[in-house]
Coordinates of C-alpha atoms in Angstrom, one line a residue:
M1 CA -61.2 28.9 -41.2
T2 CA -62.4 28.0 -38.1
I3 CA -66.2 28.5 -36.3
T4 CA -68.5 30.3 -34.2
Q5 CA -70.6 28.7 -31.2
K6 CA -73.6 29.8 -32.2
Q7 CA -72.7 28.5 -36.3
F8 CA -71.8 25.7 -34.6
D9 CA -75.1 25.3 -32.8
T10 CA -77.0 26.0 -35.5
L11 CA -74.6 23.8 -38.5
V12 CA -74.9 20.5 -35.1
G13 CA -79.3 21.2 -35.2
T14 CA -79.6 21.4 -38.8
L15 CA -77.3 18.2 -38.6
E16 CA -78.9 16.8 -36.4
K17 CA -82.6 16.7 -38.3
F18 CA -80.4 15.5 -41.0
S19 CA -79.7 12.6 -39.2
K20 CA -82.7 12.0 -38.4
A21 CA -84.8 12.2 -41.2
H22 CA -81.5 10.7 -43.6
P23 CA -79.6 8.3 -41.3
R24 CA -77.7 6.2 -44.5
S25 CA -76.4 9.3 -45.6
Y26 CA -75.7 10.8 -42.9
R27 CA -73.4 8.2 -41.8
L28 CA -71.6 8.2 -44.5
R29 CA -71.3 12.1 -44.6
V30 CA -69.7 11.4 -41.2
A31 CA -67.2 8.4 -42.6
L32 CA -66.5 10.0 -45.4
F33 CA -65.4 13.4 -42.8
A34 CA -63.3 10.7 -40.8
I35 CA -61.4 9.8 -44.0
L36 CA -60.7 12.6 -45.3
G37 CA -59.1 13.8 -42.1
Y38 CA -56.0 11.4 -43.1
A39 CA -56.7 11.6 -46.0
Y40 CA -55.3 15.3 -46.1
I41 CA -52.0 13.8 -44.1
F42 CA -51.1 10.9 -46.0
L43 CA -51.8 13.1 -49.5
V44 CA -49.5 15.8 -48.4
L45 CA -46.6 13.2 -47.0
A46 CA -47.2 11.2 -50.5
G47 CA -46.3 13.9 -52.4
L48 CA -44.0 15.2 -51.0
L49 CA -41.8 11.6 -51.4
T50 CA -43.2 11.1 -54.7
L51 CA -41.4 14.1 -55.3
I52 CA -38.1 13.3 -53.2
G53 CA -38.5 9.6 -55.2
L54 CA -38.1 11.1 -58.0
I55 CA -35.1 13.3 -57.6
V56 CA -33.2 10.1 -56.3
S57 CA -34.6 8.1 -59.8
F58 CA -32.7 11.2 -61.9
I59 CA -30.2 11.1 -60.1
V60 CA -30.0 7.4 -60.4
F61 CA -30.3 7.0 -63.3
S62 CA -28.5 10.6 -65.4
H63 CA -25.3 10.7 -62.7
R64 CA -26.5 14.4 -62.3
V65 CA -25.3 16.3 -59.4
N66 CA -26.0 19.7 -58.9
S67 CA -26.4 22.4 -56.3
A68 CA -29.9 22.6 -57.5
I69 CA -30.5 19.2 -57.0
I70 CA -29.3 19.1 -53.7
K71 CA -31.2 22.3 -52.9
L72 CA -34.7 21.4 -54.4
A73 CA -34.6 18.0 -52.2
I74 CA -33.5 19.7 -48.9
L75 CA -36.4 21.6 -49.2
L76 CA -38.6 18.8 -50.5
L77 CA -36.6 16.5 -47.4
I78 CA -37.6 19.5 -44.5
P79 CA -41.6 19.7 -44.6
A80 CA -41.7 15.7 -44.8
W81 CA -39.3 15.3 -41.9
V82 CA -41.9 18.6 -40.4
I83 CA -44.9 16.1 -40.9
V84 CA -43.2 12.8 -40.1
R85 CA -42.3 14.7 -36.5
S86 CA -45.9 15.8 -36.3
L87 CA -47.7 13.2 -36.7
W88 CA -45.7 12.2 -33.6
V89 CA -47.9 14.1 -31.3
T90 CA -47.1 12.2 -27.6
V91 CA -49.5 12.9 -25.8
P92 CA -49.9 12.8 -21.7
E93 CA -50.4 9.9 -19.7
P94 CA -52.9 10.5 -17.8
E95 CA -51.9 10.7 -13.8
G96 CA -52.7 8.5 -10.8
L97 CA -51.6 5.5 -9.0
K98 CA -51.9 2.4 -10.8
L99 CA -53.0 -0.8 -9.9
N100 CA -52.6 -4.2 -10.4
R101 CA -54.2 -7.6 -10.1
H102 CA -52.5 -8.9 -7.3
Q103 CA -53.1 -5.3 -5.4
V104 CA -57.0 -5.2 -6.1
P105 CA -58.6 -8.6 -7.2
K106 CA -61.7 -8.1 -7.3
L107 CA -61.0 -4.6 -9.0
F108 CA -59.9 -6.3 -11.8
A109 CA -62.6 -9.5 -11.8
L110 CA -64.9 -6.8 -12.3
V111 CA -63.3 -4.8 -15.3
D112 CA -62.6 -8.9 -16.9
E113 CA -66.0 -9.6 -16.7
L114 CA -67.5 -6.1 -18.0
T115 CA -65.1 -6.2 -20.8
T116 CA -65.4 -9.3 -22.1
K117 CA -69.5 -8.9 -21.8
L118 CA -69.3 -5.6 -23.8
Q119 CA -66.6 -7.1 -26.5
A120 CA -64.5 -4.1 -25.1
P121 CA -60.8 -3.6 -25.6
R122 CA -58.6 -4.4 -22.7
F123 CA -57.2 -2.0 -20.2
H124 CA -53.6 -2.0 -20.3
N125 CA -53.2 0.6 -17.0
I126 CA -55.7 1.8 -14.4
L127 CA -55.1 4.3 -12.3
L128 CA -56.8 5.9 -9.3
N129 CA -57.1 9.5 -8.7
Q130 CA -58.4 11.7 -6.4
E131 CA -61.4 13.1 -8.5
F132 CA -64.8 12.8 -8.9
N133 CA -64.7 10.7 -11.9
A134 CA -64.1 7.5 -14.2
A135 CA -63.4 7.6 -17.5
V136 CA -61.8 5.4 -20.3
V137 CA -57.9 7.4 -21.9
Q138 CA -56.9 6.2 -25.2
V139 CA -53.9 7.7 -25.8
P140 CA -52.6 7.3 -29.4
R141 CA -49.3 5.6 -29.2
L142 CA -48.1 6.5 -33.1
G143 CA -50.2 10.0 -32.3
I144 CA -52.4 10.4 -35.7
F145 CA -52.2 6.9 -36.5
G146 CA -53.5 5.5 -32.8
W147 CA -51.9 2.0 -31.7
Q148 CA -54.3 3.1 -28.8
E149 CA -52.7 2.4 -25.3
N150 CA -56.0 1.9 -22.9
Y151 CA -56.5 3.7 -19.5
L152 CA -59.1 3.0 -17.3
L153 CA -58.9 6.3 -15.0
L154 CA -61.2 5.5 -11.5
G155 CA -62.0 8.5 -9.0
L156 CA -61.9 7.3 -4.7
P157 CA -64.1 10.0 -3.5
L158 CA -66.5 8.4 -6.8
M159 CA -65.9 5.1 -5.8
Q160 CA -66.7 5.8 -2.2
S161 CA -69.6 7.3 -3.1
L162 CA -72.5 4.8 -4.8
S163 CA -72.4 1.0 -4.0
L164 CA -71.3 -1.9 -5.6
E165 CA -73.8 -2.2 -7.8
Q166 CA -74.4 1.7 -8.6
L167 CA -70.3 2.1 -9.9
K168 CA -70.8 -1.5 -11.9
A169 CA -73.2 1.0 -14.2
V170 CA -70.8 3.6 -14.2
M171 CA -68.0 1.4 -15.2
A172 CA -70.6 -0.2 -17.7
H173 CA -71.3 3.3 -19.2
E174 CA -67.7 4.5 -19.7
L175 CA -66.5 0.9 -21.3
G176 CA -70.0 1.0 -23.6
H177 CA -68.3 4.1 -25.2
L178 CA -66.1 1.4 -27.2
S179 CA -68.3 -1.8 -26.7
G180 CA -67.9 -4.2 -29.8
N181 CA -71.4 -5.6 -28.6
H182 CA -73.3 -1.9 -30.5
S183 CA -72.7 -0.4 -32.6
R184 CA -69.6 -0.6 -33.8
F185 CA -69.6 2.7 -36.4
A186 CA -70.2 4.9 -33.8
A187 CA -68.0 3.6 -31.1
W188 CA -65.1 4.3 -34.1
I189 CA -66.1 7.7 -34.4
Y190 CA -66.2 8.0 -30.7
R191 CA -62.4 7.1 -30.9
I192 CA -61.9 9.2 -34.3
R193 CA -63.1 12.1 -33.0
K194 CA -61.3 11.9 -29.3
T195 CA -57.8 10.6 -31.0
W196 CA -59.0 14.2 -33.7
M197 CA -59.3 15.8 -30.1
Q198 CA -56.4 15.7 -29.0
I199 CA -54.3 16.0 -32.0
Y200 CA -55.9 19.3 -32.0
E201 CA -54.9 20.4 -28.8
Q202 CA -51.7 19.4 -28.9
L203 CA -50.3 20.7 -32.3
H204 CA -51.8 24.4 -30.9
Q205 CA -50.0 24.1 -28.1
S206 CA -46.9 22.7 -30.2
D207 CA -44.0 25.4 -31.1
Q208 CA -43.1 23.8 -34.7
S209 CA -43.5 26.6 -37.2
G210 CA -43.7 23.7 -39.7
A211 CA -47.1 22.2 -38.1
F212 CA -48.8 25.1 -37.7
V213 CA -47.6 26.0 -42.1
L214 CA -48.6 22.8 -42.7
F215 CA -52.0 21.5 -40.2
N216 CA -52.8 23.7 -38.4
R217 CA -55.1 25.9 -40.7
F218 CA -56.6 22.2 -42.0
L219 CA -57.3 21.8 -38.8
D220 CA -58.8 24.9 -37.9
W221 CA -61.1 24.0 -40.4
Y222 CA -61.2 20.4 -40.1
W223 CA -61.7 19.9 -36.7
P224 CA -64.7 22.2 -35.9
S225 CA -66.3 21.0 -38.9
F226 CA -65.8 17.2 -38.1
N227 CA -66.7 17.9 -34.5
A228 CA -70.1 19.6 -35.3
Y229 CA -70.7 16.0 -38.0
S230 CA -69.8 13.7 -35.2
F231 CA -71.6 15.6 -32.6
T232 CA -75.0 14.0 -32.8
L233 CA -73.4 10.3 -33.1
A234 CA -71.5 11.6 -29.7
R235 CA -74.3 12.0 -28.1
M236 CA -76.1 8.7 -29.6
N237 CA -73.2 7.0 -28.4
E238 CA -73.9 9.0 -24.5
Y239 CA -77.6 7.3 -24.2
E240 CA -75.3 4.3 -26.1
A241 CA -73.6 3.7 -22.5
D242 CA -76.0 4.1 -20.6
R243 CA -78.1 1.6 -22.3
C244 CA -75.1 -0.6 -21.8
A245 CA -74.7 0.4 -18.5
A246 CA -78.6 -0.7 -17.9
Q247 CA -78.3 -4.3 -19.4
L248 CA -75.7 -5.1 -17.3
T249 CA -76.8 -4.6 -14.5
S250 CA -80.3 -2.4 -14.5
A251 CA -81.8 1.0 -15.5
N252 CA -82.3 1.6 -11.8
N253 CA -78.9 0.9 -10.6
T254 CA -78.0 2.7 -13.7
A255 CA -80.6 6.5 -13.1
E256 CA -79.4 5.8 -9.1
A257 CA -75.9 5.9 -9.9
L258 CA -76.6 9.2 -12.5
I259 CA -78.4 10.7 -9.1
N260 CA -76.3 10.4 -6.4
I261 CA -73.4 11.3 -9.1
E262 CA -74.2 15.1 -10.1
V263 CA -76.1 15.2 -5.5
K264 CA -72.5 14.7 -4.3
A265 CA -70.7 16.4 -6.7
R266 CA -72.6 19.1 -5.9
F267 CA -71.8 18.8 -2.2
L268 CA -68.2 18.2 -2.4
E269 CA -68.3 21.5 -4.7
S270 CA -70.8 24.1 -2.8
S271 CA -70.0 22.2 0.3
F272 CA -67.1 20.4 1.0
W273 CA -64.9 21.9 -0.6
S274 CA -65.6 25.6 0.6
D275 CA -65.9 24.2 4.3
I276 CA -61.7 23.3 3.6
Q277 CA -60.6 26.6 2.1
K278 CA -62.4 28.3 4.9
R279 CA -59.9 26.5 7.6
A280 CA -57.4 29.0 6.5
E281 CA -58.6 31.8 8.0
H282 CA -58.0 30.3 11.8
Q283 CA -54.8 27.1 10.5
A284 CA -51.9 28.2 9.6
D285 CA -51.0 24.3 7.9
P286 CA -53.5 22.7 5.2
P287 CA -55.3 20.0 6.6
S288 CA -54.1 16.6 7.0
N289 CA -56.6 14.1 6.1
A290 CA -59.0 15.6 3.4
Y291 CA -59.2 13.1 1.5
S292 CA -60.0 10.6 4.1
S293 CA -63.0 12.4 6.1
M294 CA -64.3 13.7 2.4
L295 CA -64.2 9.8 2.0
T296 CA -65.9 9.0 5.5
V297 CA -68.8 12.0 4.3
L298 CA -69.3 11.0 1.3
H299 CA -70.1 7.4 2.9
N300 CA -72.8 9.0 4.6
P301 CA -75.9 10.3 3.3
I302 CA -76.6 14.1 2.7
A303 CA -78.8 16.3 4.0
E304 CA -82.2 15.9 2.2
E305 CA -82.7 19.5 1.8
E306 CA -79.9 19.9 0.4
T307 CA -80.4 16.8 -1.9
K308 CA -83.3 17.8 -2.9
Q309 CA -82.1 21.8 -4.0
W310 CA -79.3 19.9 -6.1
L311 CA -81.1 17.5 -7.5
E312 CA -83.8 20.1 -7.9
Q313 CA -81.2 22.5 -10.3
A314 CA -79.8 19.1 -11.8
L315 CA -83.3 18.7 -13.2
A316 CA -83.6 21.9 -14.4
Q317 CA -80.9 22.0 -16.3
K318 CA -81.8 21.7 -20.4
T319 CA -80.0 19.6 -23.0
S320 CA -78.1 21.9 -25.0
Y321 CA -74.7 21.7 -28.0
A322 CA -72.2 22.7 -25.2
D323 CA -72.1 19.4 -24.9
T324 CA -72.3 15.6 -26.1
H325 CA -73.4 14.6 -23.1
P326 CA -77.0 15.0 -22.5
C327 CA -78.5 16.2 -19.0
L328 CA -79.7 14.4 -15.9
A329 CA -83.5 14.1 -17.0
D330 CA -83.1 13.2 -20.3
R331 CA -80.7 10.6 -19.1
L332 CA -83.5 9.4 -16.7
K333 CA -86.4 9.6 -19.1
S334 CA -84.2 7.4 -21.8
L335 CA -83.6 4.8 -18.8
G336 CA -87.2 4.5 -18.5
Y337 CA -87.1 6.2 -14.8
Q338 CA -90.7 7.0 -13.7
T339 CA -91.5 10.6 -14.2
T340 CA -93.6 10.3 -11.1
Q341 CA -90.1 9.5 -9.7
L342 CA -88.5 12.6 -11.3
E343 CA -91.3 14.6 -9.5
T344 CA -90.8 13.3 -5.9
L345 CA -87.2 13.9 -6.2
P346 CA -86.2 10.4 -3.7
Q347 CA -84.3 10.8 -1.4
P348 CA -80.8 8.5 -2.4
A349 CA -80.8 5.1 -0.4
T350 CA -77.7 5.4 2.2
I351 CA -75.3 2.9 0.6
Q352 CA -74.2 -0.1 3.8
I353 CA -70.8 -0.9 1.4
S354 CA -69.3 1.1 -0.4
A355 CA -68.1 -0.2 -4.5
A356 CA -64.2 1.4 -2.5
E357 CA -64.4 -0.8 0.3
H358 CA -65.9 -4.4 -1.6
L359 CA -63.2 -3.4 -4.4
L360 CA -60.1 -2.7 -3.1
G361 CA -60.7 -3.9 0.8
K362 CA -60.5 -1.5 4.0
M363 CA -57.3 -1.9 4.7
I364 CA -56.3 -0.7 0.9
L365 CA -58.6 2.1 1.1
H366 CA -57.3 3.8 4.0
K367 CA -53.4 3.2 2.1
F368 CA -54.9 5.3 -0.5
A369 CA -56.4 7.8 1.7
K370 CA -53.2 8.7 3.1
Q371 CA -51.1 8.2 0.6
F372 CA -53.8 11.1 -1.1
D373 CA -53.5 12.9 2.6
Q374 CA -50.1 13.9 2.1
D375 CA -50.5 14.6 -2.6
W376 CA -53.0 17.0 -1.4
K377 CA -51.0 18.4 2.0
A378 CA -47.5 18.7 -0.6
A379 CA -49.2 20.0 -3.5
I380 CA -51.5 22.9 -1.1
S381 CA -49.4 23.9 1.6
T382 CA -47.5 26.9 0.0
P383 CA -50.5 28.0 -1.5
W384 CA -52.8 27.7 2.1
R385 CA -50.0 29.1 4.2
Q386 CA -50.0 32.4 1.2
R387 CA -53.6 32.5 2.6
Y388 CA -53.4 31.8 5.8
A389 CA -51.2 35.3 5.9
Y390 CA -52.9 37.2 3.4
L391 CA -56.0 36.8 5.4
Q392 CA -55.2 37.5 8.7
E393 CA -53.5 41.0 7.1
T394 CA -57.0 41.3 6.3
K395 CA -58.3 41.0 9.5
D396 CA -56.5 43.4 10.7
K397 CA -57.2 45.9 8.0
L398 CA -61.1 45.2 8.1
R399 CA -61.1 45.3 11.8
A400 CA -59.2 48.9 12.0
L401 CA -62.4 49.8 9.0
D402 CA -64.9 49.1 10.6
Q403 CA -63.5 50.7 14.1
K404 CA -62.5 54.1 11.8
A405 CA -66.6 53.4 10.6
Q406 CA -67.9 53.7 14.1
M407 CA -66.5 57.4 14.4
Q408 CA -66.8 59.1 10.3
T409 CA -68.6 58.2 7.6
L410 CA -66.1 55.7 5.3
P411 CA -65.2 57.8 2.1
E412 CA -65.2 55.8 -1.3
Q413 CA -62.8 54.1 -1.2
E414 CA -62.4 52.8 2.5
A415 CA -65.7 52.0 1.7
W416 CA -65.4 49.4 -0.9
E417 CA -62.3 48.0 0.8
R418 CA -64.2 47.4 3.9
A419 CA -66.8 45.4 2.1
Y420 CA -63.8 43.3 -0.2
Y421 CA -62.8 42.4 2.9
T422 CA -66.1 41.4 4.7
L423 CA -66.9 39.1 1.6
E424 CA -63.4 38.1 1.7
L425 CA -63.9 36.9 5.8
Q426 CA -67.4 36.8 6.2
G427 CA -69.3 36.0 2.5
G428 CA -71.8 37.9 0.8
E429 CA -74.4 37.8 3.0
A430 CA -72.3 39.8 5.1
A431 CA -70.7 41.6 3.0
L432 CA -74.1 43.0 0.7
P433 CA -75.5 46.2 3.2
F434 CA -71.8 47.7 3.1
L435 CA -71.7 46.7 -1.0
Q436 CA -75.0 48.7 -1.1
D437 CA -73.7 51.4 1.0
V438 CA -70.9 51.7 -2.0
L439 CA -73.5 51.9 -4.6
K440 CA -75.2 54.8 -2.9
I441 CA -71.8 56.6 -2.5
Q442 CA -71.4 55.4 -6.7
P443 CA -73.5 53.5 -8.1
D444 CA -71.5 52.7 -10.8
H445 CA -69.0 50.9 -9.0
A446 CA -67.8 48.0 -11.2
E447 CA -66.4 46.4 -8.5
A448 CA -69.1 46.2 -6.3
N449 CA -72.1 45.6 -9.1
Y450 CA -70.3 42.7 -9.9
A451 CA -70.0 41.5 -6.6
I452 CA -73.8 42.4 -5.4
G453 CA -74.7 40.1 -8.8
Q454 CA -72.7 37.4 -7.6
V455 CA -74.1 37.9 -4.2
F456 CA -77.9 37.6 -5.7
L457 CA -77.1 34.9 -8.6
H458 CA -75.8 32.5 -6.4
K459 CA -79.3 33.0 -3.9
A460 CA -81.1 32.3 -7.0
D461 CA -82.5 36.4 -7.3
A462 CA -82.8 37.9 -11.0
S463 CA -82.1 41.8 -9.7
G464 CA -78.5 40.3 -9.6
I465 CA -77.8 39.9 -13.8
A466 CA -78.6 43.9 -13.6
H467 CA -75.9 44.5 -11.8
I468 CA -73.5 41.9 -14.0
E469 CA -74.7 43.8 -16.8
K470 CA -73.5 47.5 -15.3
A471 CA -70.1 46.0 -14.5
I472 CA -69.5 44.6 -17.8
E473 CA -70.1 47.8 -19.3
Q474 CA -67.4 49.5 -17.5
R475 CA -65.1 46.6 -17.9
V476 CA -65.1 45.1 -21.1
D477 CA -62.2 42.5 -19.6
W478 CA -65.2 40.9 -17.3
V479 CA -67.6 40.6 -20.2
I480 CA -66.6 36.6 -20.6
A481 CA -67.0 35.7 -16.4
G482 CA -70.1 38.4 -16.3
C483 CA -71.7 36.0 -19.4
E484 CA -70.8 32.8 -17.9
L485 CA -72.5 33.6 -14.4
V486 CA -75.5 35.2 -16.0
Y487 CA -75.5 31.7 -18.5
G488 CA -75.4 29.6 -15.6
F489 CA -78.6 30.9 -13.3
F490 CA -80.2 30.9 -16.6
C491 CA -79.3 26.8 -16.9
Q492 CA -80.2 26.4 -13.4
Q493 CA -83.4 27.7 -13.6
G494 CA -84.2 25.8 -16.6
Q495 CA -83.7 29.1 -18.7
T496 CA -82.5 27.8 -21.9
E497 CA -82.3 30.3 -24.5
E498 CA -82.2 32.8 -22.3
A499 CA -79.3 30.9 -20.9
Q500 CA -77.8 30.5 -25.1
K501 CA -78.5 34.5 -25.8
Y502 CA -75.4 34.8 -22.9
R503 CA -73.5 32.0 -23.8
A504 CA -73.7 33.4 -27.6
R505 CA -72.8 37.1 -26.3
A506 CA -69.9 35.7 -24.3
E507 CA -68.5 34.0 -27.8
Q508 CA -69.0 37.0 -29.7
H509 CA -66.4 38.6 -26.9
Y510 CA -64.0 35.8 -27.2
Q511 CA -64.7 36.5 -30.8
L512 CA -63.7 40.4 -30.5
L513 CA -61.0 40.0 -28.0
L514 CA -59.3 37.0 -30.4
K515 CA -58.9 40.2 -33.5
A516 CA -57.4 42.4 -30.5
Q517 CA -54.7 39.9 -29.8
Q518 CA -54.3 39.9 -33.3
E519 CA -54.3 43.4 -33.7
R520 CA -52.0 44.0 -30.7
A521 CA -49.5 41.1 -31.5
T522 CA -47.1 43.7 -34.3
V523 CA -46.2 46.8 -35.4
G524 CA -45.3 48.2 -38.2
D525 CA -44.8 51.4 -40.3
Y526 CA -48.2 50.6 -42.4
D527 CA -50.1 51.4 -38.5
R528 CA -50.5 54.9 -37.8
F529 CA -49.7 56.3 -33.8
Q530 CA -51.4 59.2 -31.8
P531 CA -49.0 60.7 -28.9
H532 CA -49.4 58.3 -25.7
T533 CA -52.2 59.2 -23.3
L534 CA -49.7 58.1 -19.4
K535 CA -49.5 60.9 -17.3
A536 CA -46.1 62.7 -16.1
L537 CA -45.6 60.9 -12.4
E538 CA -45.9 57.3 -14.8
V539 CA -43.6 59.1 -17.5
N540 CA -40.7 59.8 -15.4
E541 CA -41.4 55.7 -13.6
L542 CA -40.3 54.5 -17.1
K543 CA -37.6 57.5 -17.7
Q544 CA -36.6 56.2 -14.6
Q545 CA -36.5 52.6 -15.6
L546 CA -34.4 52.9 -18.9
A547 CA -31.3 54.6 -17.2
C548 CA -30.8 51.2 -15.5
Y549 CA -29.7 49.6 -19.3
P550 CA -27.4 51.5 -20.8
Q551 CA -27.6 49.5 -24.1
V552 CA -30.7 52.1 -24.4
K553 CA -29.4 55.0 -26.5
E554 CA -33.8 56.7 -26.8
A555 CA -37.1 56.1 -26.1
Y556 CA -39.7 57.7 -27.7
L557 CA -43.3 56.3 -26.2
V558 CA -46.7 56.6 -28.7
E559 CA -49.8 54.7 -29.2
K560 CA -50.2 52.3 -32.3
V561 CA -54.4 53.2 -33.3
V562 CA -56.3 50.1 -32.9
R563 CA -60.1 49.3 -34.3
Y564 CA -60.4 46.6 -31.3
F565 CA -60.8 47.8 -27.7
P566 CA -59.8 51.5 -28.2
E567 CA -60.2 52.7 -24.8
K568 CA -58.0 50.2 -23.5
H569 CA -54.8 52.2 -24.7
F570 CA -51.8 50.4 -26.4
C571 CA -48.3 51.5 -26.1
V572 CA -45.3 51.3 -28.5
L573 CA -42.2 52.1 -27.2
G574 CA -39.5 52.5 -29.9
I575 CA -36.1 52.1 -28.9
V576 CA -32.8 53.3 -30.4
R577 CA -29.4 51.0 -29.2
K578 CA -26.5 51.7 -28.5
R579 CA -24.4 49.5 -30.5
D580 CA -20.9 47.5 -29.3
L581 CA -18.1 47.7 -32.1
I582 CA -17.9 43.8 -31.2
E583 CA -21.6 41.8 -30.3
S584 CA -23.7 38.3 -31.6
S585 CA -26.1 39.0 -33.8
D586 CA -28.9 37.8 -31.3
A587 CA -27.7 41.7 -29.5
P588 CA -31.1 43.3 -30.0
H589 CA -33.0 40.3 -29.8
K590 CA -31.5 40.0 -26.1
L591 CA -31.8 43.4 -25.3
I592 CA -36.0 43.2 -25.9
N593 CA -36.3 40.0 -24.0
L594 CA -34.5 41.7 -21.2
L595 CA -36.8 45.1 -21.0
V596 CA -39.9 42.9 -22.1
T597 CA -39.1 40.4 -18.9
N598 CA -38.4 43.5 -16.2
L599 CA -39.9 46.8 -17.5
Q600 CA -43.2 47.5 -15.4
F601 CA -45.0 49.6 -17.7
P602 CA -48.9 50.6 -16.4
T603 CA -50.9 50.1 -19.7
Q604 CA -50.1 46.8 -22.2
A605 CA -46.8 47.5 -24.6
Y606 CA -45.1 47.0 -27.3
I607 CA -41.6 46.8 -27.0
I608 CA -39.2 47.2 -30.5
I609 CA -36.0 48.1 -32.1
L610 CA -35.6 51.1 -34.3
N611 CA -32.0 50.3 -35.1
H612 CA -32.4 47.2 -36.2
G613 CA -32.8 46.1 -39.7
S614 CA -35.5 47.9 -41.4
S615 CA -36.7 49.9 -38.7
D616 CA -36.5 53.2 -40.6
K617 CA -39.4 53.8 -42.4
L618 CA -41.0 53.2 -38.4
K619 CA -38.5 55.2 -36.4
K620 CA -39.5 58.0 -38.6
K621 CA -42.6 57.8 -38.2
I622 CA -42.7 57.0 -34.4
C623 CA -40.2 60.0 -34.2
Q624 CA -42.5 62.4 -36.1
I625 CA -45.5 61.8 -33.2
H626 CA -45.7 64.7 -31.0
R627 CA -43.9 63.6 -27.0
S628 CA -43.0 60.2 -28.3
L629 CA -38.8 61.0 -26.9
I630 CA -39.3 60.7 -23.4
F631 CA -35.7 59.4 -23.0
R632 CA -32.4 59.6 -24.7
R633 CA -29.1 58.9 -22.8

């Protein structure tokens, strides 16, 4: 049984208090929980293999073989094979440019120095990527059994943003998670936690039905529980990794690296990439030097006013149970970074020579930048051109609406279109008066309220919350996104309690969506149905589409009575299929797939064949609904 985020937070809070009061007992519980996961796998597999061995022994010693024994052996072999296959879950290798010692000797020398001092395992691969990040990734080559292949991932933008000592602190932090110099138990739990997280995600994406029966139900209970039990240790490991970094460099270098990363990450998100995307309004092709220009900008100091704003936002955030990483303020304080320094919000020092320049050399750095320029342009070219064409069309539409607005008051729909197009082309500030004009015509306009809410929250104006609330009240499919917006606003304001309320609300809504999805996943004769509520025009359009399929003899349309979100109508289209004298056994499934792929429905719908298998009772039930027959050939 899975647990909700609120239950997870409560459990972690309780365990955190218990770990401080009874550290030895807590560690024992975590260790036993870690062992339990492996014990379950081994016990199930051992039990099946033992039964198979007993059957083989019986055959050998009794010299008797019959169909019942063979069937029993096959019955046991199938789940045993499924277990073995499921254990060999393959975790995808991280992506990036593989570096070699001859190419960048200084970088490898630094990695050797850090791994030796920290007694960390050696790295099989060091990859350079386009991310503003650094990470240690362990890929289990034997699935659940481990035998890790170790990857060190270094983002070129991050390397360009930091000095050599700051990058050394970041790398020491990452290697500190695997260090043998400090808490071996915490590092062991950290690795197991990462492995189980990968296994859980991969098995959930697996199409092996046997894996679902044998593992997913256990993992649905085990992983959230083990995650909660190991959460405190994982957070302690983050502080421990920071201490590793401080010991190998200095507390000051580690703190400055953390500050630099926060400021420049927010710069990339809020300024650099948004400026790049704005060029699609005027350029038909993406720029050819995105990463080269990024590296140039990252090497320079950020404007003092922006630095102060972004650092204030980062320091206002509080440590929560949403992530094992503590907030910036807590990490700085644990390093002994003085409170007076936090209050004065120092401008990060200008970096004369970046870590990228020092470790890679200018020629290699230039080569990698050009490679990333090409890769990014190749990946973004098609969506960029589509965006350019859309924006040109939008400009024309907005120009026509602006001209019309000078001569007359625009009707509601056109007023909204003008506001939306302005928002797309010129941003929230320019669109705000037009959005407010829409609300004067229709105060409950969901889209306009949501857009205004976003604009106000971006300006740190709490009045945007009321607009978001009004929008998500009408659009249940916007609830999670709306709650995330407000949650982010309160986090930036340092109002953790209020933020957690919206986080819990989003989690609760997500659970309702899951239940609604399960409710709509099947249709049977045990369900209740009611007449459909589609308009005559929509039904006629559906009939025209069905006429294109000669296999469809009759079609019945009803709505399933649902408990969750009943306002979102759920149609059921029952098909009576024309049967051929000679046809394959999967003919009904082929027709279903064809209709699901091609039919255009105005609402969510479920398509089922009514004259196949045991559908007679369902067909009778659907046929009795008023106006259910919509098509007959």
